[in-house]
PDB file of C-alpha atoms in Angstrom:
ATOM      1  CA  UNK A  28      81.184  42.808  55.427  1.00 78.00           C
ATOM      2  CA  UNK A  29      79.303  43.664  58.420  1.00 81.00           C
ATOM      3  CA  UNK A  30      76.806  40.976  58.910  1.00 85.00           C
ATOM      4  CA  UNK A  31      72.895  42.256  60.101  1.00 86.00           C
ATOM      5  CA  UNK A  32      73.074  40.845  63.299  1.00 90.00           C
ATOM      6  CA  UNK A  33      76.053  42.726  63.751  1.00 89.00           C
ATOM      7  CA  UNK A  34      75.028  46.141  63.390  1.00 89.00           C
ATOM      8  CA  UNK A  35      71.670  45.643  64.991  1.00 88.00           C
ATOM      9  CA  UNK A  36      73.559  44.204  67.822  1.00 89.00           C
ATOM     10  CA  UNK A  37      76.083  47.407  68.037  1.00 90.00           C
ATOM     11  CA  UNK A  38      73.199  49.716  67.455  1.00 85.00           C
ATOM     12  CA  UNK A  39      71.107  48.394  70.425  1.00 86.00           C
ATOM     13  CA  UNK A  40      74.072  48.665  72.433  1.00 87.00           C
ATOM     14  CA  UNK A  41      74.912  52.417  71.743  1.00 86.00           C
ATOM     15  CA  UNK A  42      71.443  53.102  71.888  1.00 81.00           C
ATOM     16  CA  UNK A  43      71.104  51.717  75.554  1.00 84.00           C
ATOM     17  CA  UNK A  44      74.411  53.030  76.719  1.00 83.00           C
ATOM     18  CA  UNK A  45      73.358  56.606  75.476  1.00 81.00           C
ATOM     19  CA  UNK A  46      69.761  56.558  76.112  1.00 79.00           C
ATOM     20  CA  UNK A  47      67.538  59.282  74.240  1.00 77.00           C
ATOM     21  CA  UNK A  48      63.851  59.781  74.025  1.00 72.00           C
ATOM     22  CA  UNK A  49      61.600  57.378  73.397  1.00 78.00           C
ATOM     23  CA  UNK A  50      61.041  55.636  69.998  1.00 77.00           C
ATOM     24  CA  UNK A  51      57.787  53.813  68.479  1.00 82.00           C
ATOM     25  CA  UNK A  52      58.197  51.158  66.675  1.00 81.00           C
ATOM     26  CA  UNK A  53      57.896  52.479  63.597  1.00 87.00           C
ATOM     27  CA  UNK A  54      60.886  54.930  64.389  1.00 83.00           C
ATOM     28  CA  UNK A  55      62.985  51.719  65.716  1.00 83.00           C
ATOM     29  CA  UNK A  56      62.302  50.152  62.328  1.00 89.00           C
ATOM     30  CA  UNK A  57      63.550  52.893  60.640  1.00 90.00           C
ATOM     31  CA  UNK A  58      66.665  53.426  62.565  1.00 86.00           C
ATOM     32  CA  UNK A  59      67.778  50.255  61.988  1.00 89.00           C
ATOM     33  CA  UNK A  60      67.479  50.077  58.262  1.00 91.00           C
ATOM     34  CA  UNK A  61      69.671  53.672  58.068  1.00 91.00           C
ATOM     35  CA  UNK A  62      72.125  51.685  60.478  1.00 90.00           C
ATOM     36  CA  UNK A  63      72.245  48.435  58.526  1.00 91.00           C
ATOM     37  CA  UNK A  64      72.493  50.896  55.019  1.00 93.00           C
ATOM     38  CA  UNK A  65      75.128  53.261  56.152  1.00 92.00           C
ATOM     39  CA  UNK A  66      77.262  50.140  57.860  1.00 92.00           C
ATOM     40  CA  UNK A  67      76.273  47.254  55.266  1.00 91.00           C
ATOM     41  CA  UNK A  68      80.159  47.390  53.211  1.00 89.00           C
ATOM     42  CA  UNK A  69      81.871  47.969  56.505  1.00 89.00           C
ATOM     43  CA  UNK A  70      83.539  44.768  57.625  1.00 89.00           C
ATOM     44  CA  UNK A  71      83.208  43.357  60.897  1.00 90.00           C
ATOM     45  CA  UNK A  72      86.705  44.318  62.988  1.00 88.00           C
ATOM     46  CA  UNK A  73      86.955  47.510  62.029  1.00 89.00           C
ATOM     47  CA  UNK A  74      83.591  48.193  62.896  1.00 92.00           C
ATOM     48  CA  UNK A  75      83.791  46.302  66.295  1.00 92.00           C
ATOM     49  CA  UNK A  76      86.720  48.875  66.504  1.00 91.00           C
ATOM     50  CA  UNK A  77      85.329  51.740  65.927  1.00 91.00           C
ATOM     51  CA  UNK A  78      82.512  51.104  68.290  1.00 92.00           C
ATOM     52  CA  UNK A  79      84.544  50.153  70.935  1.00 92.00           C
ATOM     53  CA  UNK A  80      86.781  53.404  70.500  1.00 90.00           C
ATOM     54  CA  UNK A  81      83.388  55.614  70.758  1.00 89.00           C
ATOM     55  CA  UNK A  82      81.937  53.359  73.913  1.00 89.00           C
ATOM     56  CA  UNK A  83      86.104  53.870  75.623  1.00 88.00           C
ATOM     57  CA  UNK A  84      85.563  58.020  74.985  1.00 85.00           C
ATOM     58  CA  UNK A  85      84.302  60.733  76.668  1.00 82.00           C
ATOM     59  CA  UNK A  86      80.922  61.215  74.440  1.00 82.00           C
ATOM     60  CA  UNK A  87      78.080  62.196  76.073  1.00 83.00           C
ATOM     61  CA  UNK A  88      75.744  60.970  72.680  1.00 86.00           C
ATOM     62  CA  UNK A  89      75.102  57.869  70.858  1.00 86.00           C
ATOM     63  CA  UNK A  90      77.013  57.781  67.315  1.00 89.00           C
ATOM     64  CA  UNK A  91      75.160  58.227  64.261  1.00 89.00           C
ATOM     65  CA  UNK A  92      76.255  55.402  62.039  1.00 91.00           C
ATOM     66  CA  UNK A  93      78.293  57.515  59.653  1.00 91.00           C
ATOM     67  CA  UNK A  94      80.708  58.507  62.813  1.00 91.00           C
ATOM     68  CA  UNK A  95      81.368  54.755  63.160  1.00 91.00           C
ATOM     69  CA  UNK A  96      81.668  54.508  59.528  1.00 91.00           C
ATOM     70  CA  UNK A  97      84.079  57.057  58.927  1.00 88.00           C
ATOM     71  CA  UNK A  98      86.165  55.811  62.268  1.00 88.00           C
ATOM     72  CA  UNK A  99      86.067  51.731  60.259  1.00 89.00           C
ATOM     73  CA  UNK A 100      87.096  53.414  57.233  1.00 84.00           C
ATOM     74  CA  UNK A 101      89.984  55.598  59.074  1.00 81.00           C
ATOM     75  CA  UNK A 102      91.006  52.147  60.706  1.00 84.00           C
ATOM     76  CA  UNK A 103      90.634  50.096  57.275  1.00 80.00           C
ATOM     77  CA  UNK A 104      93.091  52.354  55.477  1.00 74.00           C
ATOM     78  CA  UNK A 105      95.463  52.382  58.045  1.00 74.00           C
ATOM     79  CA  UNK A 106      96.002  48.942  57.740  1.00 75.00           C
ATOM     80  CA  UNK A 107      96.097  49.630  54.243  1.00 80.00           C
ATOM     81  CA  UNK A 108      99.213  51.941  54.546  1.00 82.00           C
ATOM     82  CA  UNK A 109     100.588  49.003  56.227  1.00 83.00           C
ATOM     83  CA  UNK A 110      99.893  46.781  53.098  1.00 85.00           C
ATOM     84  CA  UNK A 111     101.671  49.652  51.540  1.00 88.00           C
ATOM     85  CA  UNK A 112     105.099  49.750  52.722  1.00 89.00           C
ATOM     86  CA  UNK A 113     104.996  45.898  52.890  1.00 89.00           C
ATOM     87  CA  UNK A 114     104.118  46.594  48.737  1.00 91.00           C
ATOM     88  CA  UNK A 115     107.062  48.530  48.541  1.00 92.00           C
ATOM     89  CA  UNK A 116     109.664  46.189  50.313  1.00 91.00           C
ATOM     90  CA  UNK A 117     108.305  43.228  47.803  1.00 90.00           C
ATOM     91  CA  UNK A 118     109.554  45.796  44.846  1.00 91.00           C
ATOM     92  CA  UNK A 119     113.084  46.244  46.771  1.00 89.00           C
ATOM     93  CA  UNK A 120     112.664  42.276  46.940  1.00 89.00           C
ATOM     94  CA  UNK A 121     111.965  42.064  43.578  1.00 89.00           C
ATOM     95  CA  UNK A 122     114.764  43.654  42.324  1.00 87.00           C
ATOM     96  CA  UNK A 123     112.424  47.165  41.047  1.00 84.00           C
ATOM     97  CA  UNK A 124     110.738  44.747  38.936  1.00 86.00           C
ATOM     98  CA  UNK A 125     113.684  42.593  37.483  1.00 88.00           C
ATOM     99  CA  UNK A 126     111.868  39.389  38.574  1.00 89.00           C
ATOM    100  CA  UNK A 127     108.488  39.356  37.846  1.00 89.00           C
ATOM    101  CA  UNK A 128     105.753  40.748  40.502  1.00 89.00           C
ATOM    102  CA  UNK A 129     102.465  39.064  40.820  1.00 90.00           C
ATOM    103  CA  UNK A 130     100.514  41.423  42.148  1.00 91.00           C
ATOM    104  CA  UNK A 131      98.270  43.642  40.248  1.00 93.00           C
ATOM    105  CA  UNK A 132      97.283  46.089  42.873  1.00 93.00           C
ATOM    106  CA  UNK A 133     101.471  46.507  43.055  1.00 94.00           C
ATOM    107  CA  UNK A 134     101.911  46.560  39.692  1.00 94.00           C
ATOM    108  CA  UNK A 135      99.367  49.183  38.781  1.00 95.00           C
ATOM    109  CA  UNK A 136     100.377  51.247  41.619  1.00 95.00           C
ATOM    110  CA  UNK A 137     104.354  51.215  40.067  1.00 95.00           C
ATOM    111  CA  UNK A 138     103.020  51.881  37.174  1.00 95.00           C
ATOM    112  CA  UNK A 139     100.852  55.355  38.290  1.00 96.00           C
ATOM    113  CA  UNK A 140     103.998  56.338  39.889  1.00 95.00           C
ATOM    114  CA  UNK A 141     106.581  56.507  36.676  1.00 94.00           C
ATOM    115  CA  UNK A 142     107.446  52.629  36.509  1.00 94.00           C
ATOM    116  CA  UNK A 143     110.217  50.186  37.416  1.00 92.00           C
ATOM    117  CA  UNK A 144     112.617  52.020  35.278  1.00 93.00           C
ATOM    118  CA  UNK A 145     111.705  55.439  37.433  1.00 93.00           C
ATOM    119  CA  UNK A 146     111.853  54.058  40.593  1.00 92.00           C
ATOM    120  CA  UNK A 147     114.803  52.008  39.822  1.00 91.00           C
ATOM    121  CA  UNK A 148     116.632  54.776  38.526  1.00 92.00           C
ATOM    122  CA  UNK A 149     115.865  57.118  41.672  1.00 89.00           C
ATOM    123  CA  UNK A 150     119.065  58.581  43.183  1.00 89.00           C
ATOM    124  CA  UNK A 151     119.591  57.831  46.567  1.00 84.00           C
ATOM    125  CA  UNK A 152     118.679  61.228  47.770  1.00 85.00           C
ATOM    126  CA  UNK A 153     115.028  60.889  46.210  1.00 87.00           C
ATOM    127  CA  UNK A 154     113.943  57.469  46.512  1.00 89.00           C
ATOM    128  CA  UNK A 155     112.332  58.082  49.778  1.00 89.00           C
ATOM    129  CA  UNK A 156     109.824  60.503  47.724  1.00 92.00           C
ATOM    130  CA  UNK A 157     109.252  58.072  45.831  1.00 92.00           C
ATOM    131  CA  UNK A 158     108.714  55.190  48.605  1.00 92.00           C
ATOM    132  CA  UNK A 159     106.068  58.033  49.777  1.00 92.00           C
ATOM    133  CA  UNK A 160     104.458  58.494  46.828  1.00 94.00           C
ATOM    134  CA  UNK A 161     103.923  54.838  45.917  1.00 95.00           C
ATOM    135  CA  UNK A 162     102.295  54.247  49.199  1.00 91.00           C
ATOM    136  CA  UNK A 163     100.023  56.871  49.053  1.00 92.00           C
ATOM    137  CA  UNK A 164      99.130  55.761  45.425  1.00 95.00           C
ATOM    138  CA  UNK A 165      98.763  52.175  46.452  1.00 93.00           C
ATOM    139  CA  UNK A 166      96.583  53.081  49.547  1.00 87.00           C
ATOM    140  CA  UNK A 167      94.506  55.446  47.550  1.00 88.00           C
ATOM    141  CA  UNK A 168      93.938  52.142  44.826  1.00 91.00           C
ATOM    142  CA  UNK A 169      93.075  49.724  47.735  1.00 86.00           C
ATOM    143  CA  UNK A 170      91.192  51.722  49.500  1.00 77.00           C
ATOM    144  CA  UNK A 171      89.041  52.652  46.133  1.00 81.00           C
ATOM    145  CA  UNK A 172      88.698  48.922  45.715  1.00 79.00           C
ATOM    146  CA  UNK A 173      87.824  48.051  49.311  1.00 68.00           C
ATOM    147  CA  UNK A 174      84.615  50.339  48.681  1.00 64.00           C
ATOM    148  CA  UNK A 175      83.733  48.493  45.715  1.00 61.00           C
TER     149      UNK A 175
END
């Protein structure tokens, strides 16, 4: 997760690069703490990420946090679709579940989607539903535990 020094450090950089009135300390102090709330569960590349997508565009503002937040989460997921089809070739591998799988993530994900037996017994013309509907199950369970 997105370590304190972190976030204050990518705060103070946004908030130099898109300067806006001035703040008293108290307001400073205050700032930060939303920042390091909203940003505490977000890990560190895909927040490094997101902030360097925002600092490479054309905005004219500093970010609140939850822009950056919602851009790490965007970024987090895609690598969980990723994890996903890489899921789905280890159940091709594994024969649709003929030799045993020993992940649980993969296993509850099969399971939400009919089974081994259903996705074993897809005809051709179907499996790729299937394929797609597994990875959007298994994203939607990793993504659901990356929050937690």
């Amino acid at each position: 997760m997105a370590t304190e020094i972190l976030i204050t450090r990518t705060m103070q950089m946004l908030l130099t690069l898109y300067p806006s009135a001035q703040r008293t300390d108290d307001d400073q102090k205050l700032v930060r703490a939303v920042w390091l709330k909203v940003l505490a569960d977000i890990p560190d590349a895909p927040l490094e990420a997101a902030t360097a997508e925002y600092v490479n565009g054309a905005a004219a503002f500093a970010p609140a946090p939850g822009m950056l937040r919602t851009r790490a989460v965007e970024l987090m997921q895609g690598n969980v679709k990723t994890r996903a089809l890489e899921a789905w070739n280890k159940i091709e591998e594994s024969r649709y579940g003929r030799d045993p799988i020993d992940d649980a993530l993969v296993v509850e994900a099969v399971r939400l989607v009919g089974g081994f037996d259903a996705i074993a017994n897809a005809e051709t013309v179907t499996i790729h539903f299937m394929r797609d509907r597994f990875v959007q199950v298994y994203s939607d369970l990793a993504a659901r535990r990356e929050t937690l």
